[in-house]
């Protein structure tokens, strides 16, 4: 009976009901004398308050993202198409005189978000890794010439990926294609050979081609609309077209800390979440009930000013945003991870990718693009690396599957930023996050978070068979 009660606590943790799990563990302490079980309970109690605190920050991120839209607003006044759409829907709060930009009504935000499906028909499940990124260059073995893939090479890529369907959970366009083949032709190749979840961008396709993806559960249309709280005008019409047709939408936000968004982890996720929510609102206004995947893929720059997919920061922040959706909103989610900043297929590049995937699995994510075959912080795609990544992923799955199921949820010690919302407001006033006071105050915030995770991982090895993937990653 005591073991069953403990198992219930683990189940509640996996459902992010940490307060209820804590009550169960405390009750076991009061009534159980079996030392083996008590050891497990002590292990969970050592984490439970940190998990409760972490979830509270994610709840604040969700709430503050909505406040960004209602109290700060979005800069759409110059885009007549979006203005007309939201005015007709009575979505704009014209009575708000304190917002910097155009604010939305909170009731309308809630109304639209309630319509977003929390389940997706073609869902490949938790901890799904796949291809992606549409890297500009194909990295060819023993060939230094960098160029997109030809049709013949793309046919080979599609066939190779299709042979790894036991491992590849989402087939997202991995590399650009030469002018010899259109995106629509590539989509048809993917449709013919790969049975699982597939993603492609449609903004350059014709109207007839875009309708091909309608009512197909295993296709998602990768699209975007917002950056820096303003629409990308060249994406408005394609976005509205896809939403109107009813294609499943993967809503992409690629904000970079301190460059196109604030610099602290909490403020970065708050702005990204706000912008994806805005895309959801537009999609639901056009087509209520349309399927939307929250694809916030936050990035962090390293000392040289470049994005580094070898950095643990990149993995941690994406795993945290996955938790915002898994623990708080319930939206289907997709992240980035499992890549490397190294441009060549080396042992270290393969290790970077393996450690990133395993770290994301350790914390629990939903769908992860870019995890197989990418090099050079998504600038290159390599079939050689793709196959090596698949082999390593098979081994990792076996190791994780053999682990005890009562480890519980592992805290990320996500750092709180009480000034996150105010920081976004000041950056919106300034128009540039790079030199804003909030950004400058948080230049070291990701390193401090990394140190916190590193110290915790050294004290408590959740996966000794892997020598704890987080400790290895930070080394």
Short mmCIF file of C-alpha atoms in Angstrom, two decimals:
data_model
loop_
_atom_site.label_atom_id
_atom_site.label_comp_id
_atom_site.label_asym_id
_atom_site.label_seq_id
_atom_site.Cartn_x
_atom_site.Cartn_y
_atom_site.Cartn_z
CA UNK A 1 0.00 0.00 0.00
CA UNK A 2 2.82 2.43 0.88
CA UNK A 3 4.57 1.70 -2.43
CA UNK A 4 1.31 2.34 -4.32
CA UNK A 5 0.95 5.65 -2.48
CA UNK A 6 4.51 6.61 -3.41
CA UNK A 7 3.83 5.68 -7.04
CA UNK A 8 0.81 8.00 -6.95
CA UNK A 9 3.12 10.79 -5.84
CA UNK A 10 5.43 10.12 -8.80
CA UNK A 11 2.42 10.20 -11.13
CA UNK A 12 1.33 13.54 -9.68
CA UNK A 13 4.82 14.91 -10.25
CA UNK A 14 4.71 13.87 -13.89
CA UNK A 15 1.40 15.74 -14.13
CA UNK A 16 3.15 18.80 -12.59
CA UNK A 17 0.94 18.61 -9.51
CA UNK A 18 3.84 19.08 -7.15
CA UNK A 19 1.87 20.45 -4.19
CA UNK A 20 -0.33 17.35 -4.12
CA UNK A 21 2.71 15.10 -4.48
CA UNK A 22 4.33 16.82 -1.51
CA UNK A 23 1.29 16.10 0.67
CA UNK A 24 1.56 12.41 -0.24
CA UNK A 25 5.27 12.25 0.55
CA UNK A 26 4.76 13.98 3.89
CA UNK A 27 2.02 11.48 4.73
CA UNK A 28 4.35 8.57 3.93
CA UNK A 29 6.93 10.02 6.32
CA UNK A 30 4.33 9.98 9.08
CA UNK A 31 3.20 6.40 8.67
CA UNK A 32 5.94 4.31 7.02
CA UNK A 33 9.02 2.73 8.60
CA UNK A 34 10.43 0.84 5.63
CA UNK A 35 13.85 2.43 5.15
CA UNK A 36 14.10 1.57 1.44
CA UNK A 37 10.90 3.47 0.67
CA UNK A 38 11.76 6.32 3.01
CA UNK A 39 15.04 6.79 1.14
CA UNK A 40 13.08 7.28 -2.07
CA UNK A 41 10.73 9.72 -0.36
CA UNK A 42 13.62 11.75 1.05
CA UNK A 43 15.05 11.96 -2.46
CA UNK A 44 11.78 13.36 -3.79
CA UNK A 45 11.29 15.73 -0.87
CA UNK A 46 14.74 17.19 -1.57
CA UNK A 47 13.39 18.35 -4.96
CA UNK A 48 9.74 19.06 -4.39
CA UNK A 49 9.99 22.64 -3.07
CA UNK A 50 12.30 23.56 -5.95
CA UNK A 51 9.75 22.14 -8.40
CA UNK A 52 6.91 24.07 -6.75
CA UNK A 53 8.96 27.28 -7.01
CA UNK A 54 9.90 26.55 -10.63
CA UNK A 55 6.30 25.98 -11.64
CA UNK A 56 5.31 29.28 -10.00
CA UNK A 57 7.78 31.13 -12.26
CA UNK A 58 6.32 29.44 -15.34
CA UNK A 59 2.83 30.46 -14.22
CA UNK A 60 4.10 34.04 -13.95
CA UNK A 61 5.63 33.81 -17.43
CA UNK A 62 2.25 32.74 -18.82
CA UNK A 63 0.42 35.51 -16.98
CA UNK A 64 2.98 38.19 -17.83
CA UNK A 65 2.96 37.19 -21.50
CA UNK A 66 -0.75 38.02 -21.56
CA UNK A 67 -0.01 41.27 -19.74
CA UNK A 68 2.52 42.13 -22.45
CA UNK A 69 -0.35 42.00 -24.93
CA UNK A 70 -2.79 43.91 -22.72
CA UNK A 71 -0.52 46.44 -20.97
CA UNK A 72 2.34 47.00 -23.41
CA UNK A 73 0.66 45.96 -26.66
CA UNK A 74 1.90 45.06 -30.12
CA UNK A 75 3.10 47.38 -32.85
CA UNK A 76 0.59 46.53 -35.60
CA UNK A 77 -0.82 49.98 -36.25
CA UNK A 78 1.07 50.23 -39.55
CA UNK A 79 -0.30 46.91 -40.80
CA UNK A 80 -3.80 47.61 -42.02
CA UNK A 81 -4.62 43.95 -42.65
CA UNK A 82 -4.06 42.94 -39.02
CA UNK A 83 -5.68 46.15 -37.78
CA UNK A 84 -8.84 45.50 -39.77
CA UNK A 85 -8.97 41.89 -38.62
CA UNK A 86 -8.69 42.73 -34.92
CA UNK A 87 -11.00 45.76 -35.10
CA UNK A 88 -13.70 43.66 -36.73
CA UNK A 89 -13.26 41.06 -33.96
CA UNK A 90 -13.52 43.79 -31.29
CA UNK A 91 -10.20 42.60 -29.91
CA UNK A 92 -8.41 45.92 -29.39
CA UNK A 93 -8.67 47.76 -26.07
CA UNK A 94 -9.03 51.34 -27.30
CA UNK A 95 -9.86 52.51 -23.76
CA UNK A 96 -6.38 51.65 -22.52
CA UNK A 97 -4.42 54.92 -22.41
CA UNK A 98 -1.27 53.61 -20.72
CA UNK A 99 -0.16 50.93 -23.18
CA UNK A 100 2.87 51.82 -25.28
CA UNK A 101 1.59 50.05 -28.39
CA UNK A 102 -1.79 48.63 -29.42
CA UNK A 103 -3.25 46.60 -26.51
CA UNK A 104 -5.61 43.66 -26.78
CA UNK A 105 -8.57 42.94 -24.54
CA UNK A 106 -7.86 40.28 -21.91
CA UNK A 107 -11.26 38.66 -22.46
CA UNK A 108 -10.50 38.29 -26.16
CA UNK A 109 -7.11 36.74 -25.46
CA UNK A 110 -8.69 34.18 -23.13
CA UNK A 111 -11.50 33.54 -25.63
CA UNK A 112 -9.02 32.71 -28.41
CA UNK A 113 -6.65 30.63 -26.30
CA UNK A 114 -9.52 28.48 -25.06
CA UNK A 115 -10.11 27.46 -28.67
CA UNK A 116 -6.54 26.23 -29.26
CA UNK A 117 -6.63 22.39 -29.23
CA UNK A 118 -4.49 20.89 -26.48
CA UNK A 119 -4.09 17.64 -28.40
CA UNK A 120 -2.76 17.05 -31.91
CA UNK A 121 -3.86 14.12 -34.04
CA UNK A 122 -0.39 13.31 -35.35
CA UNK A 123 1.36 13.76 -32.01
CA UNK A 124 4.53 11.62 -31.92
CA UNK A 125 4.65 11.86 -28.10
CA UNK A 126 7.06 13.04 -25.45
CA UNK A 127 10.80 13.39 -26.01
CA UNK A 128 10.49 13.22 -29.80
CA UNK A 129 13.61 14.19 -31.75
CA UNK A 130 13.88 14.90 -35.46
CA UNK A 131 15.44 16.89 -38.28
CA UNK A 132 14.91 20.53 -39.15
CA UNK A 133 16.29 24.04 -39.51
CA UNK A 134 16.41 24.21 -43.34
CA UNK A 135 20.16 24.73 -43.12
CA UNK A 136 21.45 26.73 -46.13
CA UNK A 137 24.21 24.23 -46.93
CA UNK A 138 24.52 20.48 -47.34
CA UNK A 139 27.76 19.19 -45.81
CA UNK A 140 29.07 16.51 -48.12
CA UNK A 141 31.65 13.96 -46.96
CA UNK A 142 35.08 14.69 -48.50
CA UNK A 143 33.67 17.68 -50.40
CA UNK A 144 34.41 21.23 -49.23
CA UNK A 145 32.01 22.84 -51.70
CA UNK A 146 29.08 24.30 -49.77
CA UNK A 147 25.75 24.60 -51.59
CA UNK A 148 22.12 23.55 -51.18
CA UNK A 149 21.00 20.02 -51.97
CA UNK A 150 20.18 19.00 -55.52
CA UNK A 151 17.02 17.06 -56.35
CA UNK A 152 18.97 13.81 -56.50
CA UNK A 153 20.55 14.54 -53.11
CA UNK A 154 17.17 15.42 -51.63
CA UNK A 155 15.73 12.15 -52.86
CA UNK A 156 18.57 10.41 -51.04
CA UNK A 157 17.98 12.47 -47.88
CA UNK A 158 14.27 11.58 -47.87
CA UNK A 159 14.98 7.89 -48.37
CA UNK A 160 17.67 7.88 -45.67
CA UNK A 161 15.41 9.61 -43.16
CA UNK A 162 12.56 7.23 -44.00
CA UNK A 163 14.83 4.30 -43.13
CA UNK A 164 15.30 5.75 -39.62
CA UNK A 165 11.62 6.21 -38.75
CA UNK A 166 12.06 4.24 -35.53
CA UNK A 167 14.18 7.16 -34.30
CA UNK A 168 13.11 10.25 -36.25
CA UNK A 169 9.88 11.56 -34.73
CA UNK A 170 9.47 14.65 -36.91
CA UNK A 171 10.80 15.10 -40.43
CA UNK A 172 11.25 18.83 -40.73
CA UNK A 173 12.95 20.18 -43.83
CA UNK A 174 16.66 19.67 -42.98
CA UNK A 175 18.42 21.67 -45.71
CA UNK A 176 17.71 24.15 -48.48
CA UNK A 177 17.23 22.79 -51.98
CA UNK A 178 18.64 24.09 -55.24
CA UNK A 179 16.36 25.72 -57.77
CA UNK A 180 16.07 22.40 -59.57
CA UNK A 181 13.31 21.34 -57.14
CA UNK A 182 10.49 23.28 -55.50
CA UNK A 183 9.44 22.99 -51.87
CA UNK A 184 6.18 21.46 -52.99
CA UNK A 185 8.01 18.72 -54.90
CA UNK A 186 10.10 18.01 -51.81
CA UNK A 187 6.91 17.81 -49.74
CA UNK A 188 5.56 15.21 -52.15
CA UNK A 189 8.77 13.17 -51.76
CA UNK A 190 8.40 13.38 -47.99
CA UNK A 191 4.74 12.40 -48.18
CA UNK A 192 5.56 9.34 -50.26
CA UNK A 193 8.35 7.95 -48.11
CA UNK A 194 7.91 9.14 -44.51
CA UNK A 195 4.82 8.17 -42.52
CA UNK A 196 5.24 10.24 -39.34
CA UNK A 197 4.91 13.93 -38.46
CA UNK A 198 6.30 16.22 -41.18
CA UNK A 199 6.90 19.96 -41.31
CA UNK A 200 7.55 22.36 -44.17
CA UNK A 201 7.21 26.08 -44.75
CA UNK A 202 4.58 27.14 -47.29
CA UNK A 203 4.93 30.93 -47.55
CA UNK A 204 6.58 30.67 -51.00
CA UNK A 205 4.09 28.13 -52.35
CA UNK A 206 1.12 28.85 -54.60
CA UNK A 207 -2.44 28.86 -53.27
CA UNK A 208 -3.14 25.47 -54.85
CA UNK A 209 0.01 23.95 -53.38
CA UNK A 210 -0.77 25.15 -49.86
CA UNK A 211 -4.17 23.42 -49.89
CA UNK A 212 -2.33 20.09 -50.28
CA UNK A 213 -1.65 20.13 -46.51
CA UNK A 214 -5.26 20.73 -45.45
CA UNK A 215 -6.81 18.01 -43.27
CA UNK A 216 -3.54 16.06 -43.12
CA UNK A 217 -2.92 15.18 -39.47
CA UNK A 218 0.76 14.38 -40.02
CA UNK A 219 1.68 17.65 -41.72
CA UNK A 220 2.40 20.96 -40.02
CA UNK A 221 2.97 24.29 -41.72
CA UNK A 222 5.97 26.06 -40.16
CA UNK A 223 5.20 29.75 -40.08
CA UNK A 224 5.89 32.93 -38.17
CA UNK A 225 4.43 36.40 -37.84
CA UNK A 226 6.04 38.43 -35.05
CA UNK A 227 9.42 39.72 -33.96
CA UNK A 228 10.22 42.41 -31.38
CA UNK A 229 6.46 42.86 -30.71
CA UNK A 230 5.82 43.80 -34.34
CA UNK A 231 4.61 41.86 -37.39
CA UNK A 232 6.91 40.83 -40.20
CA UNK A 233 4.93 42.39 -43.01
CA UNK A 234 6.10 39.91 -45.63
CA UNK A 235 4.67 37.05 -43.51
CA UNK A 236 1.21 38.47 -42.83
CA UNK A 237 -0.51 37.30 -46.02
CA UNK A 238 1.06 33.80 -46.04
CA UNK A 239 0.19 33.41 -42.35
CA UNK A 240 -3.43 34.39 -42.86
CA UNK A 241 -3.65 32.17 -45.94
CA UNK A 242 -2.49 29.07 -44.07
CA UNK A 243 -4.73 29.82 -41.12
CA UNK A 244 -7.70 30.39 -43.41
CA UNK A 245 -7.14 27.09 -45.22
CA UNK A 246 -6.94 25.28 -41.89
CA UNK A 247 -3.45 23.81 -42.09
CA UNK A 248 -1.93 22.67 -38.81
CA UNK A 249 0.31 25.57 -37.77
CA UNK A 250 3.72 25.36 -36.13
CA UNK A 251 4.16 28.91 -34.81
CA UNK A 252 7.85 29.82 -34.78
CA UNK A 253 9.49 32.52 -32.66
CA UNK A 254 13.28 32.68 -32.88
CA UNK A 255 14.04 35.53 -30.48
CA UNK A 256 17.61 35.90 -29.24
CA UNK A 257 18.40 37.03 -25.70
CA UNK A 258 19.80 40.56 -25.64
CA UNK A 259 19.55 40.94 -29.42
CA UNK A 260 15.89 40.79 -30.42
CA UNK A 261 14.48 40.19 -26.93
CA UNK A 262 15.38 40.90 -23.28
CA UNK A 263 18.40 39.29 -21.69
CA UNK A 264 17.24 37.36 -18.62
CA UNK A 265 15.86 33.83 -18.98
CA UNK A 266 12.45 34.79 -17.57
CA UNK A 267 12.06 37.96 -19.62
CA UNK A 268 13.21 36.17 -22.80
CA UNK A 269 10.60 33.43 -22.37
CA UNK A 270 7.94 35.97 -21.43
CA UNK A 271 8.36 37.92 -24.68
CA UNK A 272 8.58 34.78 -26.82
CA UNK A 273 5.48 33.37 -25.15
CA UNK A 274 3.63 36.65 -25.72
CA UNK A 275 4.49 36.66 -29.42
CA UNK A 276 3.47 33.04 -29.95
CA UNK A 277 0.23 33.69 -28.07
CA UNK A 278 -0.41 36.64 -30.39
CA UNK A 279 0.07 34.35 -33.40
CA UNK A 280 -2.41 31.93 -31.84
CA UNK A 281 -4.90 34.76 -31.38
CA UNK A 282 -4.64 35.76 -35.03
CA UNK A 283 -4.96 32.13 -36.14
CA UNK A 284 -8.04 31.55 -33.96
CA UNK A 285 -9.59 34.82 -35.15
CA UNK A 286 -9.27 33.66 -38.75
CA UNK A 287 -10.18 30.02 -38.13
CA UNK A 288 -11.49 29.13 -34.63
CA UNK A 289 -10.26 25.75 -33.43
CA UNK A 290 -7.31 25.52 -35.81
CA UNK A 291 -4.44 23.36 -34.52
CA UNK A 292 -1.43 25.37 -33.27
CA UNK A 293 1.94 24.12 -32.03
CA UNK A 294 3.82 26.51 -29.74
CA UNK A 295 7.29 26.60 -31.33
CA UNK A 296 9.18 29.14 -29.30
CA UNK A 297 12.84 28.31 -29.93
CA UNK A 298 14.80 30.80 -27.79
CA UNK A 299 18.47 31.36 -28.51
CA UNK A 300 21.37 32.71 -26.49
CA UNK A 301 24.55 34.24 -27.87
CA UNK A 302 27.99 33.41 -26.56
CA UNK A 303 30.99 35.68 -25.94
CA UNK A 304 31.76 36.18 -29.62
CA UNK A 305 28.25 37.41 -30.33
CA UNK A 306 27.19 34.25 -32.16
CA UNK A 307 24.56 31.64 -31.34
CA UNK A 308 26.23 28.49 -30.07
CA UNK A 309 24.33 25.22 -30.18
CA UNK A 310 27.18 23.62 -28.22
CA UNK A 311 26.31 25.82 -25.26
CA UNK A 312 24.28 24.27 -22.43
CA UNK A 313 22.37 27.57 -22.28
CA UNK A 314 20.69 26.73 -25.57
CA UNK A 315 19.52 23.37 -24.22
CA UNK A 316 18.40 24.67 -20.83
CA UNK A 317 16.30 27.58 -22.09
CA UNK A 318 14.51 25.42 -24.64
CA UNK A 319 13.77 22.73 -22.04
CA UNK A 320 12.38 25.44 -19.76
CA UNK A 321 10.04 26.80 -22.44
CA UNK A 322 8.84 23.25 -23.08
CA UNK A 323 7.90 23.11 -19.41
CA UNK A 324 5.89 26.34 -19.65
CA UNK A 325 3.64 24.54 -22.12
CA UNK A 326 3.70 21.06 -20.59
CA UNK A 327 3.12 22.29 -17.03
CA UNK A 328 1.00 25.42 -17.52
CA UNK A 329 -0.69 26.00 -20.88
CA UNK A 330 -1.15 22.48 -22.24
CA UNK A 331 -0.32 23.66 -25.77
CA UNK A 332 1.50 21.19 -28.05
CA UNK A 333 5.09 22.40 -28.14
CA UNK A 334 8.24 22.16 -30.24
CA UNK A 335 11.75 23.26 -29.33
CA UNK A 336 15.26 23.27 -30.73
CA UNK A 337 18.13 21.17 -29.41
CA UNK A 338 20.53 18.36 -30.13
CA UNK A 339 22.77 20.29 -32.48
CA UNK A 340 26.33 21.64 -32.21
CA UNK A 341 28.21 24.80 -33.06
CA UNK A 342 31.02 22.76 -34.64
CA UNK A 343 31.01 22.75 -38.46
CA UNK A 344 32.60 19.33 -39.03
CA UNK A 345 31.52 15.78 -38.20
CA UNK A 346 33.89 15.10 -35.32
CA UNK A 347 33.66 13.10 -32.11
CA UNK A 348 33.06 16.32 -30.16
CA UNK A 349 30.30 17.47 -32.52
CA UNK A 350 28.52 14.13 -32.10
CA UNK A 351 28.99 14.30 -28.34
CA UNK A 352 27.61 17.87 -28.19
CA UNK A 353 24.46 16.72 -29.93
CA UNK A 354 24.08 13.55 -27.86
CA UNK A 355 24.47 15.38 -24.57
CA UNK A 356 21.99 18.06 -25.62
CA UNK A 357 19.37 15.45 -26.59
CA UNK A 358 19.91 13.50 -23.37
CA UNK A 359 19.71 16.64 -21.24
CA UNK A 360 16.40 17.58 -22.85
CA UNK A 361 15.15 14.03 -22.29
CA UNK A 362 16.28 14.22 -18.67
CA UNK A 363 14.11 17.28 -18.08
CA UNK A 364 11.32 16.13 -20.40
CA UNK A 365 10.32 17.90 -23.61
CA UNK A 366 7.72 17.35 -26.31
CA UNK A 367 8.92 17.73 -29.90
CA UNK A 368 12.50 18.81 -30.70
CA UNK A 369 13.52 19.86 -34.19
CA UNK A 370 17.13 20.28 -35.41
CA UNK A 371 18.25 17.31 -33.29
CA UNK A 372 19.57 15.05 -36.05
CA UNK A 373 22.24 15.86 -38.62
CA UNK A 374 22.71 19.59 -38.03
CA UNK A 375 26.13 21.25 -37.74
CA UNK A 376 27.54 24.74 -37.25
CA UNK A 377 24.60 26.07 -35.20
CA UNK A 378 22.16 24.99 -37.93
CA UNK A 379 24.19 26.30 -40.88
CA UNK A 380 24.89 22.83 -42.29
CA UNK A 381 23.13 19.49 -42.61
CA UNK A 382 25.14 16.27 -42.89
CA UNK A 383 23.74 12.85 -43.75
CA UNK A 384 26.86 11.32 -42.22
CA UNK A 385 26.16 13.05 -38.91
CA UNK A 386 22.45 12.28 -39.20
CA UNK A 387 23.14 8.55 -39.28
CA UNK A 388 25.62 8.79 -36.41
CA UNK A 389 23.07 10.81 -34.40
CA UNK A 390 20.45 8.13 -35.00
CA UNK A 391 22.78 5.41 -33.77
CA UNK A 392 23.62 7.34 -30.61
CA UNK A 393 19.95 8.10 -30.07
CA UNK A 394 19.08 4.38 -30.19
CA UNK A 395 21.68 3.69 -27.52
CA UNK A 396 20.46 6.57 -25.35
CA UNK A 397 16.86 5.42 -25.57
CA UNK A 398 17.86 1.96 -24.36
CA UNK A 399 19.71 3.48 -21.40
CA UNK A 400 16.86 5.76 -20.41
CA UNK A 401 14.25 3.03 -20.90
CA UNK A 402 16.17 0.82 -18.49
CA UNK A 403 16.21 3.49 -15.77
CA UNK A 404 13.93 3.19 -12.71
CA UNK A 405 10.56 4.83 -13.32
CA UNK A 406 10.35 6.43 -9.87
CA UNK A 407 13.10 9.03 -10.27
CA UNK A 408 10.46 11.75 -10.42
CA UNK A 409 10.69 15.16 -12.11
CA UNK A 410 14.08 16.87 -12.02
CA UNK A 411 14.19 20.58 -11.17
CA UNK A 412 15.85 23.10 -13.47
CA UNK A 413 16.23 25.82 -10.83
CA UNK A 414 14.88 28.35 -13.31
CA UNK A 415 16.00 31.83 -12.17
CA UNK A 416 13.31 34.34 -11.24
CA UNK A 417 13.37 37.89 -12.61
CA UNK A 418 10.88 40.12 -10.80
CA UNK A 419 11.60 42.87 -13.32
CA UNK A 420 10.86 40.76 -16.42
CA UNK A 421 7.66 42.56 -17.41
CA UNK A 422 9.07 46.00 -16.65
CA UNK A 423 12.19 45.12 -18.62
CA UNK A 424 10.09 44.28 -21.68
CA UNK A 425 8.22 47.57 -21.30
CA UNK A 426 11.43 49.62 -21.12
CA UNK A 427 12.89 47.80 -24.11
CA UNK A 428 9.68 48.49 -26.05
CA UNK A 429 10.09 52.18 -25.16
CA UNK A 430 13.74 52.19 -26.18
CA UNK A 431 13.14 50.13 -29.31
CA UNK A 432 16.34 48.09 -28.93
CA UNK A 433 17.23 45.54 -26.22
CA UNK A 434 20.98 45.64 -26.84
CA UNK A 435 21.80 48.62 -24.66
CA UNK A 436 18.74 48.68 -22.41
CA UNK A 437 19.43 48.79 -18.67
CA UNK A 438 17.55 45.54 -18.11
CA UNK A 439 19.69 43.75 -20.70
CA UNK A 440 22.94 45.11 -19.29
CA UNK A 441 21.94 44.03 -15.77
CA UNK A 442 21.36 40.49 -16.99
CA UNK A 443 24.43 39.87 -19.15
CA UNK A 444 25.58 37.17 -16.72
CA UNK A 445 22.20 35.65 -15.92
CA UNK A 446 22.54 32.57 -18.11
CA UNK A 447 26.01 31.74 -16.77
CA UNK A 448 24.74 32.07 -13.20
CA UNK A 449 21.84 29.74 -14.02
CA UNK A 450 24.27 27.27 -15.58
CA UNK A 451 26.39 27.31 -12.40
CA UNK A 452 23.31 26.64 -10.28
CA UNK A 453 22.35 23.62 -12.40
CA UNK A 454 25.95 22.39 -12.42
CA UNK A 455 26.27 22.45 -8.64
CA UNK A 456 22.95 20.68 -8.18
CA UNK A 457 23.84 18.01 -10.75
CA UNK A 458 27.14 17.25 -9.00
CA UNK A 459 25.39 16.79 -5.66
CA UNK A 460 22.73 14.44 -6.96
CA UNK A 461 23.32 12.06 -9.87
CA UNK A 462 19.94 11.09 -11.29
CA UNK A 463 21.46 9.05 -14.10
CA UNK A 464 24.73 7.51 -12.85
CA UNK A 465 24.81 5.16 -15.85
CA UNK A 466 25.39 8.25 -17.99
CA UNK A 467 27.66 9.93 -15.41
CA UNK A 468 24.86 12.50 -15.23
CA UNK A 469 24.31 14.14 -18.59
CA UNK A 470 24.11 17.68 -17.23
CA UNK A 471 27.48 17.48 -15.49
CA UNK A 472 29.01 16.13 -18.70
CA UNK A 473 27.39 18.82 -20.82
CA UNK A 474 28.72 21.64 -18.69
CA UNK A 475 32.25 20.17 -18.73
#
